[in-house]
């Protein structure tokens, strides 16, 4: 749950993270490699975001 303000994303721990990407909810949902646990976390974050509106 964040808004892009500027800058370039980078891997703080390259031995643990292969890449960093900004993705929309639809892009995460539709990506063939999105694991179920990530989708569950993203859905909970989206529900929380909607409550803040």
PDB file of N, CA and C in Angstrom:
ATOM      1  N   UNK A   1       0.857  -1.170   0.000  1.00  0.00           N
ATOM      2  CA  UNK A   1       0.000   0.000   0.000  1.00  0.00           C
ATOM      3  C   UNK A   1       0.898   1.225   0.000  1.00  0.00           C
ATOM      4  N   UNK A   2       1.160   1.727  -1.183  1.00  0.00           N
ATOM      5  CA  UNK A   2       1.996   2.912  -1.284  1.00  0.00           C
ATOM      6  C   UNK A   2       1.691   3.607  -2.612  1.00  0.00           C
ATOM      7  N   UNK A   3       2.156   4.806  -2.681  1.00  0.00           N
ATOM      8  CA  UNK A   3       2.036   5.577  -3.915  1.00  0.00           C
ATOM      9  C   UNK A   3       3.435   5.906  -4.389  1.00  0.00           C
ATOM     10  N   UNK A   4       3.653   5.792  -5.668  1.00  0.00           N
ATOM     11  CA  UNK A   4       4.963   6.074  -6.249  1.00  0.00           C
ATOM     12  C   UNK A   4       5.200   7.573  -6.231  1.00  0.00           C
ATOM     13  N   UNK A   5       6.292   7.986  -5.583  1.00  0.00           N
ATOM     14  CA  UNK A   5       6.635   9.399  -5.496  1.00  0.00           C
ATOM     15  C   UNK A   5       7.803   9.735  -6.405  1.00  0.00           C
ATOM     16  N   UNK A   6       8.666   8.786  -6.640  1.00  0.00           N
ATOM     17  CA  UNK A   6       9.808   9.016  -7.505  1.00  0.00           C
ATOM     18  C   UNK A   6      10.961   8.111  -7.107  1.00  0.00           C
ATOM     19  N   UNK A   7      12.005   8.115  -7.912  1.00  0.00           N
ATOM     20  CA  UNK A   7      13.172   7.306  -7.606  1.00  0.00           C
ATOM     21  C   UNK A   7      13.178   5.991  -8.354  1.00  0.00           C
ATOM     22  N   UNK A   8      14.239   5.262  -8.150  1.00  0.00           N
ATOM     23  CA  UNK A   8      14.419   3.986  -8.811  1.00  0.00           C
ATOM     24  C   UNK A   8      14.417   2.877  -7.757  1.00  0.00           C
ATOM     25  N   UNK A   9      13.543   1.882  -7.900  1.00  0.00           N
ATOM     26  CA  UNK A   9      13.560   0.786  -6.931  1.00  0.00           C
ATOM     27  C   UNK A   9      14.844  -0.020  -7.070  1.00  0.00           C
ATOM     28  N   UNK A  10      15.321  -0.554  -5.949  1.00  0.00           N
ATOM     29  CA  UNK A  10      16.522  -1.370  -5.979  1.00  0.00           C
ATOM     30  C   UNK A  10      16.406  -2.489  -4.946  1.00  0.00           C
ATOM     31  N   UNK A  11      17.168  -3.523  -5.132  1.00  0.00           N
ATOM     32  CA  UNK A  11      17.191  -4.652  -4.201  1.00  0.00           C
ATOM     33  C   UNK A  11      18.132  -4.319  -3.054  1.00  0.00           C
ATOM     34  N   UNK A  12      17.598  -4.233  -1.855  1.00  0.00           N
ATOM     35  CA  UNK A  12      18.437  -3.961  -0.692  1.00  0.00           C
ATOM     36  C   UNK A  12      19.237  -5.205  -0.294  1.00  0.00           C
ATOM     37  N   UNK A  13      18.685  -6.372  -0.555  1.00  0.00           N
ATOM     38  CA  UNK A  13      19.364  -7.640  -0.257  1.00  0.00           C
ATOM     39  C   UNK A  13      19.407  -8.484  -1.528  1.00  0.00           C
ATOM     40  N   UNK A  14      20.342  -8.198  -2.433  1.00  0.00           N
ATOM     41  CA  UNK A  14      20.367  -8.915  -3.713  1.00  0.00           C
ATOM     42  C   UNK A  14      20.543 -10.427  -3.578  1.00  0.00           C
ATOM     43  N   UNK A  15      21.056 -10.908  -2.446  1.00  0.00           N
ATOM     44  CA  UNK A  15      21.175 -12.348  -2.272  1.00  0.00           C
ATOM     45  C   UNK A  15      19.826 -12.987  -1.945  1.00  0.00           C
ATOM     46  N   UNK A  16      18.816 -12.153  -1.585  1.00  0.00           N
ATOM     47  CA  UNK A  16      17.479 -12.664  -1.266  1.00  0.00           C
ATOM     48  C   UNK A  16      16.422 -12.265  -2.289  1.00  0.00           C
ATOM     49  N   UNK A  17      16.651 -11.157  -2.999  1.00  0.00           N
ATOM     50  CA  UNK A  17      15.652 -10.600  -3.918  1.00  0.00           C
ATOM     51  C   UNK A  17      16.265 -10.474  -5.302  1.00  0.00           C
ATOM     52  N   UNK A  18      15.582 -11.045  -6.292  1.00  0.00           N
ATOM     53  CA  UNK A  18      16.093 -11.019  -7.663  1.00  0.00           C
ATOM     54  C   UNK A  18      15.833  -9.682  -8.341  1.00  0.00           C
ATOM     55  N   UNK A  19      14.638  -9.101  -8.119  1.00  0.00           N
ATOM     56  CA  UNK A  19      14.305  -7.822  -8.749  1.00  0.00           C
ATOM     57  C   UNK A  19      13.185  -7.148  -7.960  1.00  0.00           C
ATOM     58  N   UNK A  20      13.001  -5.863  -8.224  1.00  0.00           N
ATOM     59  CA  UNK A  20      11.943  -5.078  -7.592  1.00  0.00           C
ATOM     60  C   UNK A  20      11.119  -4.454  -8.707  1.00  0.00           C
ATOM     61  N   UNK A  21       9.790  -4.552  -8.592  1.00  0.00           N
ATOM     62  CA  UNK A  21       8.915  -4.014  -9.631  1.00  0.00           C
ATOM     63  C   UNK A  21       7.696  -3.363  -8.996  1.00  0.00           C
ATOM     64  N   UNK A  22       7.217  -2.288  -9.608  1.00  0.00           N
ATOM     65  CA  UNK A  22       5.930  -1.710  -9.235  1.00  0.00           C
ATOM     66  C   UNK A  22       4.882  -2.383 -10.096  1.00  0.00           C
ATOM     67  N   UNK A  23       3.858  -2.952  -9.466  1.00  0.00           N
ATOM     68  CA  UNK A  23       2.809  -3.643 -10.221  1.00  0.00           C
ATOM     69  C   UNK A  23       1.443  -3.233  -9.689  1.00  0.00           C
ATOM     70  N   UNK A  24       0.475  -3.164 -10.586  1.00  0.00           N
ATOM     71  CA  UNK A  24      -0.899  -2.885 -10.176  1.00  0.00           C
ATOM     72  C   UNK A  24      -1.521  -4.166  -9.624  1.00  0.00           C
ATOM     73  N   UNK A  25      -2.649  -4.018  -8.963  1.00  0.00           N
ATOM     74  CA  UNK A  25      -3.361  -5.184  -8.458  1.00  0.00           C
ATOM     75  C   UNK A  25      -3.674  -6.151  -9.598  1.00  0.00           C
ATOM     76  N   UNK A  26      -4.124  -5.637 -10.710  1.00  0.00           N
ATOM     77  CA  UNK A  26      -4.444  -6.496 -11.865  1.00  0.00           C
ATOM     78  C   UNK A  26      -3.210  -7.227 -12.381  1.00  0.00           C
ATOM     79  N   UNK A  27      -2.082  -6.534 -12.442  1.00  0.00           N
ATOM     80  CA  UNK A  27      -0.853  -7.172 -12.926  1.00  0.00           C
ATOM     81  C   UNK A  27      -0.420  -8.301 -11.983  1.00  0.00           C
ATOM     82  N   UNK A  28      -0.561  -8.088 -10.677  1.00  0.00           N
ATOM     83  CA  UNK A  28      -0.209  -9.131  -9.709  1.00  0.00           C
ATOM     84  C   UNK A  28      -1.165 -10.303  -9.847  1.00  0.00           C
ATOM     85  N   UNK A  29      -2.454  -9.998  -9.913  1.00  0.00           N
ATOM     86  CA  UNK A  29      -3.481 -11.039 -10.020  1.00  0.00           C
ATOM     87  C   UNK A  29      -3.299 -11.874 -11.278  1.00  0.00           C
ATOM     88  N   UNK A  30      -2.943 -11.250 -12.386  1.00  0.00           N
ATOM     89  CA  UNK A  30      -2.852 -11.938 -13.673  1.00  0.00           C
ATOM     90  C   UNK A  30      -1.489 -12.574 -13.946  1.00  0.00           C
ATOM     91  N   UNK A  31      -0.492 -12.287 -13.128  1.00  0.00           N
ATOM     92  CA  UNK A  31       0.854 -12.813 -13.387  1.00  0.00           C
ATOM     93  C   UNK A  31       0.882 -14.319 -13.094  1.00  0.00           C
ATOM     94  N   UNK A  32       1.368 -15.116 -14.021  1.00  0.00           N
ATOM     95  CA  UNK A  32       1.336 -16.570 -13.850  1.00  0.00           C
ATOM     96  C   UNK A  32       2.222 -17.084 -12.704  1.00  0.00           C
ATOM     97  N   UNK A  33       3.170 -16.267 -12.237  1.00  0.00           N
ATOM     98  CA  UNK A  33       4.067 -16.726 -11.180  1.00  0.00           C
ATOM     99  C   UNK A  33       3.729 -16.151  -9.805  1.00  0.00           C
ATOM    100  N   UNK A  34       2.583 -15.493  -9.676  1.00  0.00           N
ATOM    101  CA  UNK A  34       2.192 -14.968  -8.372  1.00  0.00           C
ATOM    102  C   UNK A  34       1.789 -16.126  -7.469  1.00  0.00           C
ATOM    103  N   UNK A  35       2.529 -16.314  -6.357  1.00  0.00           N
ATOM    104  CA  UNK A  35       2.166 -17.413  -5.458  1.00  0.00           C
ATOM    105  C   UNK A  35       0.896 -17.094  -4.682  1.00  0.00           C
ATOM    106  N   UNK A  36       0.169 -18.099  -4.257  1.00  0.00           N
ATOM    107  CA  UNK A  36      -1.099 -17.879  -3.546  1.00  0.00           C
ATOM    108  C   UNK A  36      -0.947 -17.006  -2.305  1.00  0.00           C
ATOM    109  N   UNK A  37       0.148 -17.179  -1.540  1.00  0.00           N
ATOM    110  CA  UNK A  37       0.325 -16.393  -0.316  1.00  0.00           C
ATOM    111  C   UNK A  37       0.538 -14.910  -0.623  1.00  0.00           C
ATOM    112  N   UNK A  38       1.159 -14.607  -1.754  1.00  0.00           N
ATOM    113  CA  UNK A  38       1.324 -13.208  -2.142  1.00  0.00           C
ATOM    114  C   UNK A  38      -0.028 -12.626  -2.527  1.00  0.00           C
ATOM    115  N   UNK A  39      -0.816 -13.381  -3.271  1.00  0.00           N
ATOM    116  CA  UNK A  39      -2.141 -12.901  -3.673  1.00  0.00           C
ATOM    117  C   UNK A  39      -3.010 -12.658  -2.447  1.00  0.00           C
ATOM    118  N   UNK A  40      -2.944 -13.518  -1.436  1.00  0.00           N
ATOM    119  CA  UNK A  40      -3.719 -13.320  -0.219  1.00  0.00           C
ATOM    120  C   UNK A  40      -3.312 -12.022   0.479  1.00  0.00           C
ATOM    121  N   UNK A  41      -2.020 -11.756   0.561  1.00  0.00           N
ATOM    122  CA  UNK A  41      -1.531 -10.525   1.191  1.00  0.00           C
ATOM    123  C   UNK A  41      -1.964  -9.291   0.413  1.00  0.00           C
ATOM    124  N   UNK A  42      -1.889  -9.370  -0.902  1.00  0.00           N
ATOM    125  CA  UNK A  42      -2.275  -8.238  -1.747  1.00  0.00           C
ATOM    126  C   UNK A  42      -3.777  -7.975  -1.626  1.00  0.00           C
ATOM    127  N   UNK A  43      -4.566  -9.020  -1.570  1.00  0.00           N
ATOM    128  CA  UNK A  43      -6.012  -8.845  -1.424  1.00  0.00           C
ATOM    129  C   UNK A  43      -6.355  -8.201  -0.079  1.00  0.00           C
ATOM    130  N   UNK A  44      -5.668  -8.614   1.003  1.00  0.00           N
ATOM    131  CA  UNK A  44      -5.901  -7.991   2.314  1.00  0.00           C
ATOM    132  C   UNK A  44      -5.506  -6.522   2.298  1.00  0.00           C
ATOM    133  N   UNK A  45      -4.403  -6.197   1.647  1.00  0.00           N
ATOM    134  CA  UNK A  45      -3.960  -4.806   1.543  1.00  0.00           C
ATOM    135  C   UNK A  45      -4.967  -3.981   0.743  1.00  0.00           C
ATOM    136  N   UNK A  46      -5.490  -4.542  -0.324  1.00  0.00           N
ATOM    137  CA  UNK A  46      -6.487  -3.829  -1.136  1.00  0.00           C
ATOM    138  C   UNK A  46      -7.756  -3.584  -0.331  1.00  0.00           C
ATOM    139  N   UNK A  47      -8.192  -4.551   0.455  1.00  0.00           N
ATOM    140  CA  UNK A  47      -9.376  -4.370   1.300  1.00  0.00           C
ATOM    141  C   UNK A  47      -9.137  -3.253   2.320  1.00  0.00           C
ATOM    142  N   UNK A  48      -7.955  -3.228   2.917  1.00  0.00           N
ATOM    143  CA  UNK A  48      -7.617  -2.174   3.885  1.00  0.00           C
ATOM    144  C   UNK A  48      -7.570  -0.811   3.206  1.00  0.00           C
ATOM    145  N   UNK A  49      -7.013  -0.764   1.990  1.00  0.00           N
ATOM    146  CA  UNK A  49      -6.931   0.495   1.249  1.00  0.00           C
ATOM    147  C   UNK A  49      -8.312   1.044   0.950  1.00  0.00           C
ATOM    148  N   UNK A  50      -9.233   0.169   0.573  1.00  0.00           N
ATOM    149  CA  UNK A  50     -10.593   0.605   0.257  1.00  0.00           C
ATOM    150  C   UNK A  50     -11.298   1.164   1.490  1.00  0.00           C
ATOM    151  N   UNK A  51     -11.021   0.610   2.664  1.00  0.00           N
ATOM    152  CA  UNK A  51     -11.632   1.108   3.895  1.00  0.00           C
ATOM    153  C   UNK A  51     -11.142   2.508   4.250  1.00  0.00           C
ATOM    154  N   UNK A  52      -9.932   2.863   3.804  1.00  0.00           N
ATOM    155  CA  UNK A  52      -9.369   4.169   4.101  1.00  0.00           C
ATOM    156  C   UNK A  52      -9.959   5.283   3.249  1.00  0.00           C
ATOM    157  N   UNK A  53     -10.584   4.924   2.169  1.00  0.00           N
ATOM    158  CA  UNK A  53     -11.148   5.944   1.248  1.00  0.00           C
ATOM    159  C   UNK A  53     -12.297   6.668   1.862  1.00  0.00           C
TER     160      UNK A  53
END
